[in-house]
Amino acid sequence: MSLSSTLYAKAQTLIPGGVNSPIRACKAVESEPLFIARAEGSKIYDVDGNGYVDYVMSWGPMLLGHADPVVHAAAKAALDNGSSFGAPCPAEVDLAEKITKLMPSVEMVRMVNSGTEATMSALRLARGFTGRDCVIKFDGCYHGHADAFLAAAGSGVAVQAAPGTPGVPAATVAHTIVLPYNDLEAVKEAFKARGKEIAAIIVEPAPGNMGLVLPKPGYLEGLRAICDEYGTVLIFDEVITGFRWSLHGAQGRYGVRPDLTTLGKIIGAGFPVGAYGGRRDIMEKLSPCGPVFQAGTLSGNPVAMAAGLANLLELEKRDYAALEKRTGELADEFAAIIRSKGVPVTLNKVASAFTMYFTDRPVTDMAAARTSDGKVYTAIYKQMREQGVYLASLGYECSFTSFAHTEADYDLTLEAAKRVKL
Ligand SMILES: *Cc1c(COP(=O)(O)O)cnc(C)c1O
C-alpha cells in the first residue's frame, strides 16, 4: 500500500472524510487523494516520492510557482521577528498601498484570512452601507462557504433561494436571489421586482468555479449600469482573478469598476490571506471609523503580509502576456488531442487558466457547464495522474499554469494526453 493510502486511511478516522476541504478527497474523479510532501516551481511531490506537473497550484494562489525563493525569503525574514502581534505592523500598510495601486477600483482595503471571510465581510458592509438586505448571486459562482452564499436557485426569477446545504436556515438565504450567469435580462427582471431591496450583486467577473466561463461582451458593463441605477453595491469576487487575469485583476482587464472587490488566493502567495476593498465612502463605514463591525485576531498577519507583498512585487516584473500566450497554446493542443479521440471539447481559456468541457455546446453558464461529460473527465484525470500530471479533482475547475511552468512540463503534459485512452 502506498504511503498516501495509509495516511488517507488514518486521516479518515480523525478528520471527516480524511480532508480539510471536501474537493481534496478526489471523490468526483473516483480516486484517492495524494498526500503531498513538498512542492517546488511547477511540481508537487507526494509522500511516496512521485513528482507531478501541477495544474492545480493550490487552486490558484501559486502564480509564481511553488516555493518561490523571493517570497520565501521575505516570509522567513518576517517570521524571525515573530509570527503574530495582534497589533498593526508595517507590512500591512505596504501591502495595502500596493493593492490600492494595482487594483483600479480599490481605494481602501481591509485584510482578512480567507476568501470566505472577504466575501462574507463585503456582503455585510454592502448591507450596512445601503441599509438593504437582499443579495444577488449567480448559479455556478462560488464565493466561499458563508451561509448567505450557500444557496440554490429558487423556482422563479426574483424569489428567495433555497438552502444549498443542510445547516443553512431558510431564513439565512431568504435574502439571497440566485440567477443564471451571463443573463442580463434575468437581472433586470429581478431589479424590476425587488430593486429597492437589493444591497449587492456579487459576481465572479469571469467565473472559475463552474470551470472557466467568460463574461459576454457588455455583461459586466450591464451589471454596473443596473447597480448605478438602483444604488446597489457591485461586488467583484476576484479571489481567483485578482492578480491572475492581469496584474490589475479582471477589473483591469475588462475595464469595469466594481464598488467593492474581494481578494484571496494569490494575494497571500500560499499563506492564508484574503482582503476586501473598494470605494472609500463605503470602506469608511467599517468599524472603527464607521458602524459596520468586522474583526480578526490574525488579520494582517506579519508573515503573510510580507509574503504577499513580496509576491506582488515579483509579479510586477513578470510577463503576463507571454504566459497567457503559452498557456493558450498548451490548452489548444491539449483540447485538440482529446478531440482527436472522438470526444467533443469546448475549451474556455484566458490568462493563465483554462477549462475543457466535454460537450459540443458553448459554455457560458452553469446550465451549459452541466452538459460536460464527467466520465470523460474522470478518465483523463486518472490517466494523467498516473503519468505525472496533476489536474483538478473535479471537472468544474480551472487548470492553472504559473510563471514556473517550463517547456518540458508542457511537453510531458501533451505526451501524456496523447496516451490517454477514452
Ligand atoms: C476560493 C474562492 C473563494 C473562497 O476562498 P477561501 O479562501 O477558500 O475561503 C471565494 N470566492 C472565489 C471566487 C473563490 O474562487
Tab-separated table of C-alpha atoms and ligand atoms in Angstrom:
chain	number	residue	atom	x	y	z
A	1	MET	CA	0.000	0.000	0.000
A	2	SER	CA	1.290	3.489	-0.815
A	3	LEU	CA	2.073	5.941	1.960
A	4	SER	CA	-0.704	8.186	0.599
A	5	SER	CA	-3.230	5.363	1.004
A	6	THR	CA	-2.010	4.590	4.518
A	7	LEU	CA	-2.274	8.237	5.520
A	8	TYR	CA	-5.683	8.562	3.891
A	9	ALA	CA	-6.970	5.568	5.837
A	10	LYS	CA	-5.724	7.058	9.097
A	11	ALA	CA	-6.936	10.568	8.219
A	12	GLN	CA	-10.456	9.247	7.653
A	13	THR	CA	-10.586	8.097	11.261
A	14	LEU	CA	-9.541	11.540	12.519
A	15	ILE	CA	-10.774	14.151	10.044
A	16	PRO	CA	-14.214	13.949	8.380
A	17	GLY	CA	-13.627	12.330	5.003
A	18	GLY	CA	-9.905	12.484	5.696
A	19	VAL	CA	-9.620	16.027	4.347
A	20	ASN	CA	-9.897	19.626	5.480
A	21	SER	CA	-11.694	20.754	2.326
A	22	PRO	CA	-14.044	18.330	0.531
A	23	ILE	CA	-12.717	18.600	-3.018
A	24	ARG	CA	-9.345	17.252	-1.897
A	25	ALA	CA	-10.868	13.825	-1.323
A	26	CYS	CA	-10.970	13.290	-5.135
A	27	LYS	CA	-14.392	11.612	-4.908
A	28	ALA	CA	-15.711	13.167	-8.130
A	29	VAL	CA	-12.860	11.545	-10.058
A	30	GLU	CA	-13.198	8.205	-8.248
A	31	SER	CA	-9.679	8.408	-6.850
A	32	GLU	CA	-7.913	8.640	-3.533
A	33	PRO	CA	-6.109	11.841	-2.611
A	34	LEU	CA	-2.363	12.112	-2.856
A	35	PHE	CA	-0.700	13.343	0.307
A	36	ILE	CA	1.829	15.969	-0.664
A	37	ALA	CA	5.258	16.140	0.925
A	38	ARG	CA	6.635	19.187	-0.828
A	39	ALA	CA	6.352	21.393	-3.880
A	40	GLU	CA	8.755	23.456	-5.929
A	41	GLY	CA	8.247	25.519	-9.084
A	42	SER	CA	5.669	23.786	-11.291
A	43	LYS	CA	5.952	20.461	-9.469
A	44	ILE	CA	4.435	18.781	-6.458
A	45	TYR	CA	5.812	15.617	-4.884
A	46	ASP	CA	3.716	13.133	-2.951
A	47	VAL	CA	4.812	11.287	0.189
A	48	ASP	CA	5.683	8.255	-1.949
A	49	GLY	CA	8.259	10.295	-3.867
A	50	ASN	CA	6.287	10.700	-7.106
A	51	GLY	CA	6.569	14.071	-8.849
A	52	TYR	CA	3.770	15.714	-10.826
A	53	VAL	CA	3.448	18.714	-13.109
A	54	ASP	CA	0.884	20.710	-11.158
A	55	TYR	CA	-2.086	22.415	-12.832
A	56	VAL	CA	-3.942	22.954	-9.559
A	57	MET	CA	-1.385	25.272	-7.977
A	58	SER	CA	-3.179	25.182	-4.627
A	59	TRP	CA	-6.397	26.068	-6.548
A	60	GLY	CA	-4.879	29.225	-7.915
A	61	PRO	CA	-2.595	31.042	-5.473
A	62	MET	CA	0.789	29.878	-6.724
A	63	LEU	CA	1.104	32.105	-9.787
A	64	LEU	CA	4.855	32.472	-9.305
A	65	GLY	CA	5.177	28.733	-8.790
A	66	HIS	CA	5.642	26.767	-5.596
A	67	ALA	CA	8.270	27.722	-3.024
A	68	ASP	CA	9.249	30.877	-4.862
A	69	PRO	CA	12.637	31.866	-3.390
A	70	VAL	CA	11.866	35.601	-3.160
A	71	VAL	CA	8.535	35.045	-1.411
A	72	HIS	CA	10.087	32.513	0.937
A	73	ALA	CA	12.974	34.793	1.852
A	74	ALA	CA	10.501	37.550	2.746
A	75	ALA	CA	8.338	35.202	4.815
A	76	LYS	CA	11.331	33.746	6.674
A	77	ALA	CA	12.722	37.190	7.460
A	78	ALA	CA	9.333	38.253	8.832
A	79	LEU	CA	8.962	35.055	10.839
A	80	ASP	CA	12.241	35.729	12.633
A	81	ASN	CA	10.593	38.833	14.098
A	82	GLY	CA	7.610	36.914	15.462
A	83	SER	CA	4.563	35.293	13.903
A	84	SER	CA	1.697	37.431	15.201
A	85	PHE	CA	1.292	40.586	17.265
A	86	GLY	CA	-2.424	41.368	17.279
A	87	ALA	CA	-1.319	44.940	16.660
A	88	PRO	CA	-0.612	46.926	13.492
A	89	CYS	CA	2.611	46.123	11.625
A	90	PRO	CA	4.420	47.961	8.806
A	91	ALA	CA	3.945	45.214	6.198
A	92	GLU	CA	0.155	45.525	6.230
A	93	VAL	CA	0.427	49.202	5.292
A	94	ASP	CA	2.841	48.387	2.481
A	95	LEU	CA	0.620	45.597	1.163
A	96	ALA	CA	-2.491	47.785	1.399
A	97	GLU	CA	-0.703	50.516	-0.557
A	98	LYS	CA	0.400	48.038	-3.213
A	99	ILE	CA	-3.125	46.626	-3.592
A	100	THR	CA	-4.682	50.074	-3.924
A	101	LYS	CA	-2.131	50.944	-6.611
A	102	LEU	CA	-2.707	47.736	-8.557
A	103	MET	CA	-6.491	47.281	-8.346
A	104	PRO	CA	-8.176	50.144	-10.216
A	105	SER	CA	-11.282	50.419	-8.013
A	106	VAL	CA	-9.730	49.781	-4.607
A	107	GLU	CA	-9.182	52.984	-2.629
A	108	MET	CA	-9.054	51.335	0.803
A	109	VAL	CA	-8.629	47.730	1.813
A	110	ARG	CA	-9.180	45.545	4.889
A	111	MET	CA	-7.184	42.319	5.358
A	112	VAL	CA	-8.786	39.066	6.475
A	113	ASN	CA	-7.659	35.434	6.490
A	114	SER	CA	-9.505	33.753	3.614
A	115	GLY	CA	-11.641	34.353	0.572
A	116	THR	CA	-14.677	33.238	2.535
A	117	GLU	CA	-14.085	35.918	5.141
A	118	ALA	CA	-13.581	38.512	2.427
A	119	THR	CA	-16.914	37.838	0.677
A	120	MET	CA	-18.833	37.403	3.932
A	121	SER	CA	-17.496	40.734	5.212
A	122	ALA	CA	-18.003	42.557	1.907
A	123	LEU	CA	-21.658	41.491	1.897
A	124	ARG	CA	-22.138	42.697	5.473
A	125	LEU	CA	-20.544	46.006	4.540
A	126	ALA	CA	-22.724	46.385	1.436
A	127	ARG	CA	-25.796	45.690	3.555
A	128	GLY	CA	-24.681	48.128	6.228
A	129	PHE	CA	-23.899	50.788	3.652
A	130	THR	CA	-27.193	50.532	1.760
A	131	GLY	CA	-29.461	49.625	4.659
A	132	ARG	CA	-30.874	46.826	2.472
A	133	ASP	CA	-30.798	43.050	2.909
A	134	CYS	CA	-31.020	41.275	-0.463
A	135	VAL	CA	-28.070	39.989	-2.458
A	136	ILE	CA	-27.975	38.617	-5.985
A	137	LYS	CA	-25.525	35.838	-6.770
A	138	PHE	CA	-25.189	33.703	-9.870
A	139	ASP	CA	-25.627	29.983	-10.320
A	140	GLY	CA	-22.191	28.325	-10.509
A	141	CYS	CA	-20.285	31.243	-8.973
A	142	TYR	CA	-18.596	30.285	-5.720
A	143	HIS	CA	-17.995	32.848	-3.014
A	144	GLY	CA	-16.707	30.668	-0.206
A	145	HIS	CA	-18.791	28.926	2.413
A	146	ALA	CA	-20.546	31.747	4.270
A	147	ASP	CA	-24.225	30.872	4.784
A	148	ALA	CA	-25.687	33.631	2.610
A	149	PHE	CA	-23.892	32.283	-0.466
A	150	LEU	CA	-24.651	28.600	0.074
A	151	ALA	CA	-27.891	28.928	-1.773
A	152	ALA	CA	-29.569	27.130	-4.633
A	153	ALA	CA	-31.840	28.858	-7.129
A	154	GLY	CA	-35.472	29.143	-6.099
A	155	SER	CA	-38.294	28.355	-8.512
A	156	GLY	CA	-38.632	31.797	-10.071
A	157	VAL	CA	-36.501	34.735	-11.029
A	158	ALA	CA	-36.778	37.197	-8.180
A	159	VAL	CA	-37.665	34.727	-5.452
A	160	GLN	CA	-35.644	33.773	-2.441
A	161	ALA	CA	-33.131	30.955	-2.746
A	162	ALA	CA	-33.230	27.549	-1.105
A	163	PRO	CA	-30.501	26.465	1.315
A	164	GLY	CA	-27.601	24.939	-0.626
A	165	THR	CA	-26.612	22.626	2.221
A	166	PRO	CA	-28.110	21.254	5.435
A	167	GLY	CA	-27.197	23.614	8.234
A	168	VAL	CA	-28.149	26.783	6.401
A	169	PRO	CA	-31.502	28.026	7.703
A	170	ALA	CA	-34.045	29.004	5.053
A	171	ALA	CA	-34.186	32.377	6.811
A	172	THR	CA	-30.481	32.948	6.130
A	173	VAL	CA	-30.880	32.612	2.366
A	174	ALA	CA	-34.263	34.333	2.342
A	175	HIS	CA	-32.438	37.451	1.162
A	176	THR	CA	-30.346	35.676	-1.470
A	177	ILE	CA	-31.518	35.609	-5.089
A	178	VAL	CA	-29.757	33.161	-7.424
A	179	LEU	CA	-29.770	33.962	-11.149
A	180	PRO	CA	-28.088	32.432	-14.220
A	181	TYR	CA	-24.703	33.956	-15.118
A	182	ASN	CA	-24.347	35.981	-18.338
A	183	ASP	CA	-28.095	36.731	-18.462
A	184	LEU	CA	-28.668	40.476	-18.067
A	185	GLU	CA	-32.394	40.161	-18.698
A	186	ALA	CA	-32.790	37.982	-15.599
A	187	VAL	CA	-31.010	40.630	-13.545
A	188	LYS	CA	-33.193	43.402	-14.947
A	189	GLU	CA	-36.321	41.404	-14.155
A	190	ALA	CA	-35.183	40.800	-10.581
A	191	PHE	CA	-34.483	44.506	-10.134
A	192	LYS	CA	-37.870	45.443	-11.539
A	193	ALA	CA	-39.475	43.253	-8.910
A	194	ARG	CA	-37.245	43.963	-5.927
A	195	GLY	CA	-34.651	46.573	-6.916
A	196	LYS	CA	-35.106	48.758	-3.837
A	197	GLU	CA	-34.326	45.796	-1.538
A	198	ILE	CA	-31.113	44.731	-3.236
A	199	ALA	CA	-27.973	45.682	-1.330
A	200	ALA	CA	-25.467	43.993	-3.600
A	201	ILE	CA	-24.762	41.982	-6.683
A	202	ILE	CA	-21.809	39.675	-6.081
A	203	VAL	CA	-20.211	38.153	-9.143
A	204	GLU	CA	-17.059	36.415	-10.227
A	205	PRO	CA	-16.244	38.726	-13.151
A	206	ALA	CA	-15.074	35.628	-15.023
A	207	PRO	CA	-16.220	32.601	-13.053
A	208	GLY	CA	-13.589	29.997	-12.260
A	209	ASN	CA	-15.768	27.720	-10.161
A	210	MET	CA	-18.059	26.253	-12.831
A	211	GLY	CA	-14.952	25.588	-14.789
A	212	LEU	CA	-13.803	28.715	-16.553
A	213	VAL	CA	-16.583	30.849	-18.014
A	214	LEU	CA	-16.079	34.224	-19.643
A	215	PRO	CA	-18.395	37.221	-19.410
A	216	LYS	CA	-20.271	38.006	-22.613
A	217	PRO	CA	-19.400	41.396	-24.116
A	218	GLY	CA	-21.410	44.043	-22.269
A	219	TYR	CA	-22.406	41.774	-19.386
A	220	LEU	CA	-20.225	43.312	-16.679
A	221	GLU	CA	-20.960	46.812	-18.019
A	222	GLY	CA	-24.666	45.932	-17.823
A	223	LEU	CA	-24.362	44.877	-14.169
A	224	ARG	CA	-22.538	48.141	-13.487
A	225	ALA	CA	-25.314	50.186	-15.076
A	226	ILE	CA	-28.070	48.385	-13.159
A	227	CYS	CA	-26.234	48.865	-9.861
A	228	ASP	CA	-25.789	52.574	-10.635
A	229	GLU	CA	-29.476	52.936	-11.413
A	230	TYR	CA	-30.640	51.299	-8.185
A	231	GLY	CA	-27.882	52.375	-5.764
A	232	THR	CA	-26.819	48.753	-5.372
A	233	VAL	CA	-23.240	47.827	-4.452
A	234	LEU	CA	-21.458	45.879	-7.193
A	235	ILE	CA	-19.030	43.362	-5.681
A	236	PHE	CA	-16.475	41.679	-7.916
A	237	ASP	CA	-15.268	38.499	-6.282
A	238	GLU	CA	-11.726	38.491	-7.626
A	239	VAL	CA	-10.445	35.769	-5.303
A	240	ILE	CA	-9.323	33.801	-8.381
A	241	THR	CA	-8.998	36.530	-10.991
A	242	GLY	CA	-7.224	39.144	-8.849
A	243	PHE	CA	-3.576	39.464	-9.966
A	244	ARG	CA	-4.043	36.495	-12.331
A	245	TRP	CA	-6.301	37.783	-15.131
A	246	SER	CA	-3.893	40.689	-15.174
A	247	LEU	CA	-1.796	42.449	-12.594
A	248	HIS	CA	-4.882	44.644	-12.225
A	249	GLY	CA	-7.300	41.769	-11.961
A	250	ALA	CA	-10.366	41.133	-14.081
A	251	GLN	CA	-11.486	44.719	-13.468
A	252	GLY	CA	-8.283	45.935	-15.100
A	253	ARG	CA	-8.681	43.526	-17.953
A	254	TYR	CA	-12.346	44.200	-18.706
A	255	GLY	CA	-12.350	47.875	-17.729
A	256	VAL	CA	-15.356	47.731	-15.397
A	257	ARG	CA	-15.123	49.179	-11.885
A	258	PRO	CA	-16.918	47.421	-9.076
A	259	ASP	CA	-17.728	49.241	-5.829
A	260	LEU	CA	-16.146	46.507	-3.716
A	261	THR	CA	-13.624	43.825	-4.603
A	262	THR	CA	-12.843	40.642	-2.718
A	263	LEU	CA	-9.398	39.116	-2.931
A	264	GLY	CA	-7.813	35.895	-1.720
A	265	LYS	CA	-5.741	33.043	-3.070
A	266	ILE	CA	-2.949	34.857	-4.998
A	267	ILE	CA	-2.775	37.786	-2.601
A	268	GLY	CA	-1.185	35.607	0.088
A	269	ALA	CA	1.143	33.606	-2.190
A	270	GLY	CA	0.060	30.444	-0.390
A	271	PHE	CA	-0.457	31.914	3.073
A	272	PRO	CA	-3.995	32.266	4.439
A	273	VAL	CA	-4.853	35.810	3.388
A	274	GLY	CA	-7.945	37.434	1.998
A	275	ALA	CA	-8.886	41.074	1.605
A	276	TYR	CA	-11.775	43.254	0.604
A	277	GLY	CA	-11.645	46.809	-0.555
A	278	GLY	CA	-13.144	49.439	-2.771
A	279	ARG	CA	-14.748	52.858	-2.658
A	280	ARG	CA	-13.539	54.970	0.229
A	281	ASP	CA	-17.045	56.138	1.194
A	282	ILE	CA	-18.143	52.516	1.548
A	283	MET	CA	-14.985	51.240	3.271
A	284	GLU	CA	-15.174	54.068	5.818
A	285	LYS	CA	-18.408	52.562	7.087
A	286	LEU	CA	-16.269	49.825	8.662
A	287	SER	CA	-15.557	49.775	12.369
A	288	PRO	CA	-13.725	51.583	13.983
A	289	CYS	CA	-14.291	54.541	11.625
A	290	GLY	CA	-17.881	53.519	10.914
A	291	PRO	CA	-20.653	51.411	12.409
A	292	VAL	CA	-20.261	48.096	10.495
A	293	PHE	CA	-18.413	45.547	12.626
A	294	GLN	CA	-15.754	43.175	11.323
A	295	ALA	CA	-12.615	41.963	13.081
A	296	GLY	CA	-9.887	39.308	13.098
A	297	THR	CA	-7.284	38.152	15.625
A	298	LEU	CA	-4.817	37.043	12.953
A	299	SER	CA	-5.820	39.525	10.218
A	300	GLY	CA	-2.862	41.376	8.715
A	301	ASN	CA	-0.574	38.636	9.956
A	302	PRO	CA	3.024	39.885	9.577
A	303	VAL	CA	4.401	36.751	7.899
A	304	ALA	CA	1.525	36.539	5.430
A	305	MET	CA	1.718	40.274	4.707
A	306	ALA	CA	5.447	40.074	3.979
A	307	ALA	CA	4.938	37.082	1.692
A	308	GLY	CA	2.007	38.722	-0.076
A	309	LEU	CA	3.922	41.932	-0.681
A	310	ALA	CA	6.995	40.099	-1.990
A	311	ASN	CA	4.676	38.113	-4.246
A	312	LEU	CA	3.078	41.203	-5.794
A	313	LEU	CA	6.428	42.967	-6.209
A	314	GLU	CA	7.734	39.907	-8.000
A	315	LEU	CA	4.610	39.551	-10.165
A	316	GLU	CA	5.061	43.152	-11.318
A	317	LYS	CA	8.281	42.077	-13.018
A	318	ARG	CA	6.731	39.158	-14.893
A	319	ASP	CA	5.490	38.903	-18.477
A	320	TYR	CA	1.769	38.107	-18.220
A	321	ALA	CA	1.247	38.302	-21.985
A	322	ALA	CA	3.866	35.630	-22.647
A	323	LEU	CA	2.374	33.325	-20.010
A	324	GLU	CA	-1.102	33.821	-21.463
A	325	LYS	CA	0.125	33.040	-24.970
A	326	ARG	CA	1.927	29.866	-23.896
A	327	THR	CA	-0.959	28.693	-21.704
A	328	GLY	CA	-3.379	29.237	-24.570
A	329	GLU	CA	-1.206	27.183	-26.912
A	330	LEU	CA	-0.995	24.370	-24.372
A	331	ALA	CA	-4.760	24.418	-23.886
A	332	ASP	CA	-5.414	24.414	-27.648
A	333	GLU	CA	-3.102	21.438	-28.169
A	334	PHE	CA	-4.482	19.555	-25.172
A	335	ALA	CA	-8.041	20.053	-26.446
A	336	ALA	CA	-7.069	19.010	-29.994
A	337	ILE	CA	-5.541	15.792	-28.680
A	338	ILE	CA	-8.715	14.919	-26.763
A	339	ARG	CA	-10.911	15.799	-29.765
A	340	SER	CA	-8.811	13.506	-31.936
A	341	LYS	CA	-10.036	10.654	-29.733
A	342	GLY	CA	-13.615	11.330	-30.834
A	343	VAL	CA	-14.780	13.364	-27.824
A	344	PRO	CA	-16.326	16.838	-28.243
A	345	VAL	CA	-14.403	19.523	-26.356
A	346	THR	CA	-15.403	23.101	-25.652
A	347	LEU	CA	-12.330	24.962	-24.485
A	348	ASN	CA	-12.586	28.153	-22.443
A	349	LYS	CA	-9.329	29.965	-21.753
A	350	VAL	CA	-7.984	33.294	-20.577
A	351	ALA	CA	-4.781	34.474	-18.918
A	352	SER	CA	-3.094	31.509	-17.196
A	353	ALA	CA	-6.275	29.446	-16.814
A	354	PHE	CA	-8.325	27.102	-18.953
A	355	THR	CA	-11.108	24.520	-18.738
A	356	MET	CA	-12.093	21.773	-21.160
A	357	TYR	CA	-15.769	20.815	-21.167
A	358	PHE	CA	-16.693	17.548	-22.833
A	359	THR	CA	-19.713	18.836	-24.671
A	360	ASP	CA	-20.403	20.297	-28.086
A	361	ARG	CA	-22.172	23.349	-26.657
A	362	PRO	CA	-20.551	26.696	-25.966
A	363	VAL	CA	-20.265	27.072	-22.183
A	364	THR	CA	-21.383	30.478	-20.949
A	365	ASP	CA	-23.206	29.498	-17.769
A	366	MET	CA	-23.663	26.692	-15.257
A	367	ALA	CA	-26.507	25.032	-17.189
A	368	ALA	CA	-24.195	24.593	-20.171
A	369	ALA	CA	-21.301	23.513	-17.932
A	370	ARG	CA	-23.503	20.731	-16.550
A	371	THR	CA	-23.690	19.176	-20.021
A	372	SER	CA	-19.986	18.284	-19.773
A	373	ASP	CA	-19.428	14.524	-19.573
A	374	GLY	CA	-17.965	13.848	-16.145
A	375	LYS	CA	-16.923	10.305	-17.077
A	376	VAL	CA	-14.571	11.645	-19.728
A	377	TYR	CA	-13.007	13.987	-17.209
A	378	THR	CA	-12.557	11.188	-14.680
A	379	ALA	CA	-10.809	9.024	-17.283
A	380	ILE	CA	-8.476	11.884	-18.246
A	381	TYR	CA	-7.779	12.789	-14.622
A	382	LYS	CA	-6.809	9.257	-13.634
A	383	GLN	CA	-4.616	8.547	-16.636
A	384	MET	CA	-2.859	11.904	-16.491
A	385	ARG	CA	-2.144	11.437	-12.792
A	386	GLU	CA	-0.628	8.027	-13.452
A	387	GLN	CA	1.661	9.732	-15.945
A	388	GLY	CA	2.799	12.513	-13.604
A	389	VAL	CA	0.308	15.283	-14.395
A	390	TYR	CA	-1.807	16.626	-11.546
A	391	LEU	CA	-5.156	18.061	-12.665
A	392	ALA	CA	-8.050	19.344	-10.546
A	393	SER	CA	-10.076	16.627	-8.840
A	394	LEU	CA	-13.303	17.992	-10.328
A	395	GLY	CA	-14.169	18.822	-13.929
A	396	TYR	CA	-15.778	22.148	-12.987
A	397	GLU	CA	-12.472	23.769	-12.138
A	398	CYS	CA	-9.788	25.731	-13.924
A	399	SER	CA	-6.428	24.342	-14.810
A	400	PHE	CA	-3.837	26.904	-13.767
A	401	THR	CA	-0.334	27.444	-15.067
A	402	SER	CA	2.332	29.562	-13.402
A	403	PHE	CA	5.433	31.537	-14.242
A	404	ALA	CA	7.398	28.468	-13.125
A	405	HIS	CA	5.954	26.084	-15.727
A	406	THR	CA	8.509	25.093	-18.371
A	407	GLU	CA	8.520	23.832	-21.936
A	408	ALA	CA	9.477	20.420	-20.564
A	409	ASP	CA	6.356	20.464	-18.372
A	410	TYR	CA	4.139	21.284	-21.341
A	411	ASP	CA	5.780	18.593	-23.493
A	412	LEU	CA	5.318	15.998	-20.769
A	413	THR	CA	1.679	17.038	-20.388
A	414	LEU	CA	0.874	16.772	-24.092
A	415	GLU	CA	2.725	13.483	-24.479
A	416	ALA	CA	0.728	12.100	-21.550
A	417	ALA	CA	-2.500	13.406	-23.089
A	418	LYS	CA	-1.746	11.560	-26.325
A	419	ARG	CA	-1.560	8.276	-24.403
A	420	VAL	CA	-4.935	8.762	-22.683
A	421	LYS	CA	-7.488	6.161	-23.746
A	422	LEU	CA	-11.131	7.219	-23.860
B	1	LIG	C1	-11.789	30.052	-3.460
B	1	LIG	C2	-12.798	31.106	-3.633
B	1	LIG	C3	-13.426	31.721	-2.524
B	1	LIG	C4	-13.219	31.226	-1.114
B	1	LIG	O1	-11.909	31.424	-0.690
B	1	LIG	P1	-11.371	30.545	0.560
B	1	LIG	O2	-10.023	31.122	0.805
B	1	LIG	O3	-11.374	29.136	0.084
B	1	LIG	O4	-12.302	30.762	1.681
B	1	LIG	C5	-14.276	32.781	-2.749
B	1	LIG	N1	-14.503	33.226	-3.988
B	1	LIG	C6	-13.930	32.670	-5.077
B	1	LIG	C7	-14.216	33.251	-6.426
B	1	LIG	C8	-13.083	31.582	-4.925
B	1	LIG	O5	-12.563	31.006	-6.009
